[in-house]
C-alpha positions as a printed Julia matrix, in Angstrom:
391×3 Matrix{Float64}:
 110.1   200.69  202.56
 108.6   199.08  199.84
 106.96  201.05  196.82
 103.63  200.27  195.21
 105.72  198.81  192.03
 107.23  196.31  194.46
 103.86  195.33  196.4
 102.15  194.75  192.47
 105.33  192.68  191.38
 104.16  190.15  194.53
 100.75  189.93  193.75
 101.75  188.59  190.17
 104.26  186.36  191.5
 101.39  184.86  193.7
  99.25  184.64  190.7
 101.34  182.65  188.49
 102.19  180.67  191.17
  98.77  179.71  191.96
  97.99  179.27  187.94
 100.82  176.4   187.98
  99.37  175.25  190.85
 101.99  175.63  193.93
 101.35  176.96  196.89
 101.39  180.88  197.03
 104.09  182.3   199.09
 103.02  184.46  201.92
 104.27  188.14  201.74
 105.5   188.9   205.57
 103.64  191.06  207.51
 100.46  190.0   205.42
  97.4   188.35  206.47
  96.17  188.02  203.04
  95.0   184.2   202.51
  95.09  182.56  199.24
  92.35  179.58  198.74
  93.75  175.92  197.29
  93.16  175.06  193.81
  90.8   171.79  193.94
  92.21  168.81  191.0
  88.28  168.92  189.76
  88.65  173.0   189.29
  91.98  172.45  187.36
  90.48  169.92  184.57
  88.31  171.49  182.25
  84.86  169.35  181.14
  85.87  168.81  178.06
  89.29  166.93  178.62
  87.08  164.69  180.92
  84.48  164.35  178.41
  87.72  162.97  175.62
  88.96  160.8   178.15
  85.59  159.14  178.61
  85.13  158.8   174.95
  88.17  157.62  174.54
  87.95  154.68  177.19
  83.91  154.0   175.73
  85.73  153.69  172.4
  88.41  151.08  173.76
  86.03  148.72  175.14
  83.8   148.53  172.16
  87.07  147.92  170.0
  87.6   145.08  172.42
  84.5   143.73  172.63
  84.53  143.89  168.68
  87.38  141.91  168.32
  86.44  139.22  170.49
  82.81  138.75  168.88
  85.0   138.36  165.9
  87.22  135.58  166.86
  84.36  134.51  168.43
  82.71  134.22  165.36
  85.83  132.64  162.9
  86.91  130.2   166.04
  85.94  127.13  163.58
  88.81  128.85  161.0
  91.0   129.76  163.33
  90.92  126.18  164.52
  91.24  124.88  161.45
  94.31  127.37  160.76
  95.94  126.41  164.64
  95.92  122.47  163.6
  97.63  123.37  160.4
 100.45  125.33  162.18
 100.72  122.64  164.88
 101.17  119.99  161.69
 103.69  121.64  160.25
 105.41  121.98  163.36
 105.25  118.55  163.71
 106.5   117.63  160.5
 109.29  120.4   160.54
 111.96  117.59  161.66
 112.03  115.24  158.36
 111.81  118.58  156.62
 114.63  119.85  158.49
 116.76  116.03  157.81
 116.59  116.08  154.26
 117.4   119.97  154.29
 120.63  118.69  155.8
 120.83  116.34  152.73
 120.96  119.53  150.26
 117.56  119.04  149.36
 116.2   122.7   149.0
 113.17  123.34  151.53
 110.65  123.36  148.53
 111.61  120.07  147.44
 111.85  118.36  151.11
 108.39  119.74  151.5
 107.06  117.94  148.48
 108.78  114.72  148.95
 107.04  114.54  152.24
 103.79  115.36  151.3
 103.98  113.26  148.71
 104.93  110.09  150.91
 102.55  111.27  153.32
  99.67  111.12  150.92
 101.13  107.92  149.16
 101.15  105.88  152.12
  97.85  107.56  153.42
  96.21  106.0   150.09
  97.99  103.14  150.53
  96.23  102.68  154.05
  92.49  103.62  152.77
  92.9   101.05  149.8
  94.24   98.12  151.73
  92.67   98.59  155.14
  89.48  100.42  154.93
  87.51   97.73  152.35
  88.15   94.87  154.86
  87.73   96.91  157.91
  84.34   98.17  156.91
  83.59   94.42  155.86
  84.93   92.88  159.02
  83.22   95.72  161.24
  79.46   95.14  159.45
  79.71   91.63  160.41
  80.81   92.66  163.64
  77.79   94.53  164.28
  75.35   92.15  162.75
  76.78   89.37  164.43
  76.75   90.68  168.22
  73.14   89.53  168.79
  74.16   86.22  168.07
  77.43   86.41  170.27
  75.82   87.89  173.29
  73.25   84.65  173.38
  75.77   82.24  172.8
  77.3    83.69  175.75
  74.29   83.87  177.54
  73.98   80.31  177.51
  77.69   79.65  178.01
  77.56   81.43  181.54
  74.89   82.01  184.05
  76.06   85.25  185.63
  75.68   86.17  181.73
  72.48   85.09  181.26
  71.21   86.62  184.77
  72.26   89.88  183.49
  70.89   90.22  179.61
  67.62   87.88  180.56
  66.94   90.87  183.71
  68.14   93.91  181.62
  66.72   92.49  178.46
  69.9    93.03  176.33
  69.29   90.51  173.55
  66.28   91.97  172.41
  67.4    95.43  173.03
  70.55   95.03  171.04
  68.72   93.68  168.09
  66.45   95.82  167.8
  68.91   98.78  168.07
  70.84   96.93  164.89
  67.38   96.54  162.94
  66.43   99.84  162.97
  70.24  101.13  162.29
  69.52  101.3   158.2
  66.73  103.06  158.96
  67.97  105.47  161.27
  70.75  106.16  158.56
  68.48  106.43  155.32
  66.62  109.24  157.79
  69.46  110.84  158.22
  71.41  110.69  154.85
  71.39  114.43  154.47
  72.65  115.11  157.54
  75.73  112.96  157.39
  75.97  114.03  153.62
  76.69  117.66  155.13
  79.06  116.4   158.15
  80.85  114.34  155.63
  81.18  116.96  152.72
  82.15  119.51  156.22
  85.08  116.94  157.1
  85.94  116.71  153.59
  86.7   119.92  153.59
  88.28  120.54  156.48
  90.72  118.38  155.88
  91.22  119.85  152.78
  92.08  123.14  154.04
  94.29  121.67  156.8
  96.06  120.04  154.29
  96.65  123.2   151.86
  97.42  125.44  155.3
 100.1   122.45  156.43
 101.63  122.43  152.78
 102.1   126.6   153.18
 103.16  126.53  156.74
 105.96  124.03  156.38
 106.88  126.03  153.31
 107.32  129.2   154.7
 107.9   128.49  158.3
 111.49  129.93  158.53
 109.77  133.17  157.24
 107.4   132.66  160.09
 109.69  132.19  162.76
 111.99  135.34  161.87
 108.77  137.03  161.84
 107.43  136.36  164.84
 110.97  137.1   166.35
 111.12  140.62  164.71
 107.26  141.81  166.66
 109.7   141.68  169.92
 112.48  144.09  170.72
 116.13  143.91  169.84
 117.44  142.54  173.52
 114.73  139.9   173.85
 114.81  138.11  170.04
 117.89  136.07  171.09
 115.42  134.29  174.06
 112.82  134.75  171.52
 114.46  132.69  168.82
 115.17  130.24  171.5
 112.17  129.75  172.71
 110.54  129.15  168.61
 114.09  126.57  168.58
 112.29  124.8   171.68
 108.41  124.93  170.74
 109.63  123.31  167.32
 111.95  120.32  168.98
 109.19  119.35  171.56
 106.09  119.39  169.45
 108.01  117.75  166.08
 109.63  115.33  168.77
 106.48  114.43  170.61
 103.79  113.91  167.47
 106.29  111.9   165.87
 107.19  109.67  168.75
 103.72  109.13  169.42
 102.51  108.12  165.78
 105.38  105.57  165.83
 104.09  104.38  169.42
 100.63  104.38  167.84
 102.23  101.79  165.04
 103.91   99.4   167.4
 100.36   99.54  169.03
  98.29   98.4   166.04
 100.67   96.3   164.18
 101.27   94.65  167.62
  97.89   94.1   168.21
  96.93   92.63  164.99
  99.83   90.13  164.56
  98.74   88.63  168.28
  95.1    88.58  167.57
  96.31   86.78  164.29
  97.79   84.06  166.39
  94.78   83.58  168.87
  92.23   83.4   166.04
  90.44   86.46  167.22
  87.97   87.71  164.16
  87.88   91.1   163.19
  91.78   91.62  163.97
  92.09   94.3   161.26
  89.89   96.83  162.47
  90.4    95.91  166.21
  94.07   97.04  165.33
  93.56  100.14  163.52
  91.14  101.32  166.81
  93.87  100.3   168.83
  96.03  102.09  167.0
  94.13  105.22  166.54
  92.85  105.25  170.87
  96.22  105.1   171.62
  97.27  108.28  170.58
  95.03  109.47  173.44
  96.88  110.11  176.54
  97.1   108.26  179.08
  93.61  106.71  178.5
  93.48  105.6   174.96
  95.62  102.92  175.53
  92.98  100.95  178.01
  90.21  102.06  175.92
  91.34  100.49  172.84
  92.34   97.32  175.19
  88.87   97.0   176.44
  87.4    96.87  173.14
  89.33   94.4   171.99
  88.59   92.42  175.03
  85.32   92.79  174.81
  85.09   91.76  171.52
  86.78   88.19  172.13
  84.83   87.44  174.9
  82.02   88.22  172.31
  83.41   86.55  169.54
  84.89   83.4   170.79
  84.57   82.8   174.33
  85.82   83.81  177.8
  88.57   81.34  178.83
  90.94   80.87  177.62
  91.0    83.72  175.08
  89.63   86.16  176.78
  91.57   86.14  179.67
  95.03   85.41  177.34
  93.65   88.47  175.33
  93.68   90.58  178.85
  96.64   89.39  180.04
  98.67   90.46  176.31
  97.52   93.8   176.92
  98.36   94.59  180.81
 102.08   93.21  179.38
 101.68   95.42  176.55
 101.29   98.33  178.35
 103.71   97.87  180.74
 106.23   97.16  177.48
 105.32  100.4   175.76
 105.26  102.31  179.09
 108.87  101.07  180.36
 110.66  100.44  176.76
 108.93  101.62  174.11
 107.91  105.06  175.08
 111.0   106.44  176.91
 113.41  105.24  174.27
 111.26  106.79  171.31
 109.99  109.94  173.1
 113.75  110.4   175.27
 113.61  114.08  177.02
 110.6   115.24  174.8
 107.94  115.23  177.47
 109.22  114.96  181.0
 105.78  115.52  182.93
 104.37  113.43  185.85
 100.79  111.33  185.02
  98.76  113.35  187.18
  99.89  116.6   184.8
  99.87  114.58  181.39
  96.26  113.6   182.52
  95.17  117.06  183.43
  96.04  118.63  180.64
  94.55  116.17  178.54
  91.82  116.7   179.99
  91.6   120.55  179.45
  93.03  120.13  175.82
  89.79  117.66  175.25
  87.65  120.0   176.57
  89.04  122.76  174.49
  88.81  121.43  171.1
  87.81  117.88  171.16
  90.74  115.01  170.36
  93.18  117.12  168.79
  93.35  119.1   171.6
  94.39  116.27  174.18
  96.63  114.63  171.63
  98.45  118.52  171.12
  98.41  120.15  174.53
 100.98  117.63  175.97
 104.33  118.72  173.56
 102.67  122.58  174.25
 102.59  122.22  178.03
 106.19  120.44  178.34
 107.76  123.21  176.42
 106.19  125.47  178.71
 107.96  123.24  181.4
 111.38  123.79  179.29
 110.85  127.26  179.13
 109.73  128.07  182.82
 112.29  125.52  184.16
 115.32  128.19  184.14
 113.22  130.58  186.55
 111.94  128.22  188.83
 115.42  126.71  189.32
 116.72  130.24  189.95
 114.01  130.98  192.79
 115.95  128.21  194.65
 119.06  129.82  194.52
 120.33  130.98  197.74
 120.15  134.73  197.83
 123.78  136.34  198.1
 124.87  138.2   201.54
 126.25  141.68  200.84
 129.54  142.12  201.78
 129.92  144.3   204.84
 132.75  146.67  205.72
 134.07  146.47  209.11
C-alpha cells in the first residue's frame, strides 16, 4: 500500500521529468494526464530576440564588407595584377636562386633588366612608331582613292558610302577633337602613370617576399591539408610563370617575324605594324587574326592589292599555322592543355571581367584548375570495388 510520502515522491519525479522535457511516466492505476510541452513554450522571448539580432547583425557585416570591396575593386585590381606578375616572373627568380644568387639580389637583377630593356624599347621603337603611325593616318585618305580608282568594286563601295570624304574629315577634325580634350587624357594618362607605378612597386614586394607568402597562405589551413595545400601554391606558380613567359616569347617571334617579312615586301609602316602584331597576339585565340588583318589591311592600303596583298595574307595563314603546330607546343609544352572552345570561353569571361589582362591571365588560372581537379575526375572513373562476400 503505498504511503502519502511515496505518492509525493511521483509527482516530483513527473515534474522534473516534464521540466527536461520527456515524457511523464504514468503512475498505474492513475488517470491523471499530463499536457506536452510545445518547442515555442520552452524558448523564452528573449533568446529569440538574441538570435534575431544576432543574424540582423551578420548580414549587415556582410553587406559591409562587400560595399567595401566594392568600393577598393580598382586597388584590389591593381594589387591582383601585381601578384599575378610576380608569379609570373617567379621562374628566372627561382633560376638564378639556383645559381647562389640570394633572392634579394635575383629580384633586382631582374627588375633591373626588365626596366633596361623596357627603356631600351620606348627609345628605339616608340619615336619611329609614332612617326610612321602619323603618316599612316594622314596618308589613308590618299590610299583609299588611289584604290578607288585602282578597282571598281572599290570605288562602288566608298563613292555609295561616301568614305573618302568621311575619312577625311574624321582626320581633320582629329587635332581638334584632341586639343578639346587635353585635360581629359592629361588625367587618364597621369591615372595610367600611376598605375603602373604601383604595379610595379607591388611586383618588386611580391616577388620579394613571395616564399613568406606562400608559407603563409599554407599555415590559414589545417595541419592534414597544408601538404595538398603547398602543392597546389607548387602548381599555381609552374602554370602561370610557365604560361606568361611562353606567351611573351610567342608574342616576340610574332613581331620580330612580322617586321623582318614586311621588310622584304616593302610594306611601309613595318615597325609599328610589328609591335601591334606583337602586342594582339598575346590575346587568345583571337589576337593573332586581329593583328593579321591590320596588317593586311594596311598593304592593300598602302601599296596595292595583288600581289602584296594577297602574298601579305598568305604569310600570315602560314604563320599561324607555324606558331600553332611548332612554335607554341614546343615553348608552352604541358603548361596549358585545354581544348579551343575552353581557351576561347574563358577568354572571353576573363575580358569581360577586367578588360585585357583578364583574357591574357585567366588561361594559366583555369588550366591549373584543370591540374588540380584532374586527380578527382580521374578517380570518379574508377570502377567501384565489390565487397568480398563470405559464403
Amino acid at each position: 500500500m503505498a504511503t502519502a510520502e511515496d505518492g509525493g515522491g511521483a509527482v516530483a519525479n513527473d515534474d522534473r521529468e516534464v521540466a527536461d522535457g520527456t515524457e511523464p511516466l504514468r503512475v498505474a492505476g492513475t488517470d491523471e494526464t499530463v499536457a506536452a510541452v510545445s518547442l515555442a513554450d520552452q524558448v523564452p522571448p528573449g533568446l529569440v530576440l538574441r538570435w534575431a539580432a544576432a543574424g540582423t547583425l551578420g548580414v549587415l557585416i556582410v553587406l559591409l564588407a562587400a560595399y567595401g570591396v566594392y568600393i577598393v575593386r580598382s586597388i584590389l585590381v591593381l594589387v591582383f595584377i601585381a601578384l599575378f606578375l610576380a608569379v609570373s616572373l617567379d621562374p628566372p627568380v627561382r633560376w638564378l636562386i639556383k645559381k647562389g644568387v640570394p633572392r634579394s639580389f635575383a629580384v633586382t637583377i631582374l627588375v633591373a633588366v626588365l626596366v633596361a630593356l623596357l627603356g631600351v624599347f620606348m627609345w628605339s621603337i616608340v619615336p619611329p612608331m609614332v612617326d610612321q603611325g602619323g603618316k599612316l593616318l594622314t596618308d589613308l585618305p590618299g590610299y583609299l582613292q588611289r584604290l578607288s580608282k585602282e578597282s571598281t568594286a572599290v570605288r562602288e563601295v566608298t563613292d555609295r558610302y561616301n568614305l573618302t570624304d568621311r575619312l577625311s574629315f574624321l582626320l581633320s577634325a582629329l587635332p581638334a577633337r584632341l586639343a578639346g580634350g587635353a585635360i581629359g587624357f592629361l588625367q587618364r594618362f597621369l591615372g595610367l602613370v600611376a598605375s603602373s607605378l604601383t604595379v610595379l612597386v607591388l611586383t618588386i614586394y611580391f616577388m620579394a617576399d613571395l616564399p613568406r607568402l606562400r608559407r603563409g597562405m599554407v599555415r590559414l589551413f589545417p595541419s592534414r591539408r597544408r601538404s595538398r595545400i603547398a602543392e597546389i601554391l607548387d602548381v599555381v606558380v609552374d602554370k602561370v610563370g610557365g604560361y606568361m613567359i611562353g606567351n611573351i616569347i610567342i608574342s616576340l617571334f610574332a613581331g620580330v617575324s612580322t617586321f623582318v617579312f614586311l621588310e622584304i615586301v616593302r610594306v611601309p609602316f613595318a615597325l609599328p605594324l610589328a609591335v601591334t602584331v606583337a602586342i594582339t597576339d598575346l590575346i587568345p585565340m583571337i589576337g593573332a587574326t586581329l593583328g593579321a588583318a591590320i596588317c593586311v589591311l594596311v598593304s592593300v592600303f598602302a601599296v596595292d592589292i595583288w600581289p602584296t596583298g594577297v602574298v601579305v595574307l598568305l604569310f600570315f595563314i602560314l604563320y599561324q599555322q607555324v606558331e600553332n603546330y611548332l612554335i607554341a607546343p614546343r615553348v608552352l609544352r604541358n603548361t596549358v592543355d585545354m581544348s579551343s572552345v575552353g581557351v576561347l570561353l574563358i577568354a572571353l569571361i576573363g575580358g569581360a571581367v577586367i578588360g585585357l589582362i583578364g583574357a591574357v591571365i585567366a588561361i594559366p588560372i583555369a588550366a591549373t584548375v584543370k591540374v588540380l581537379a584532374s586527380p578527382a575526375i580521374a578517380s570518379m572513373d574508377e570502377p567501384v570495388p565489390r565487397a568480398s562476400t563470405e559464403s
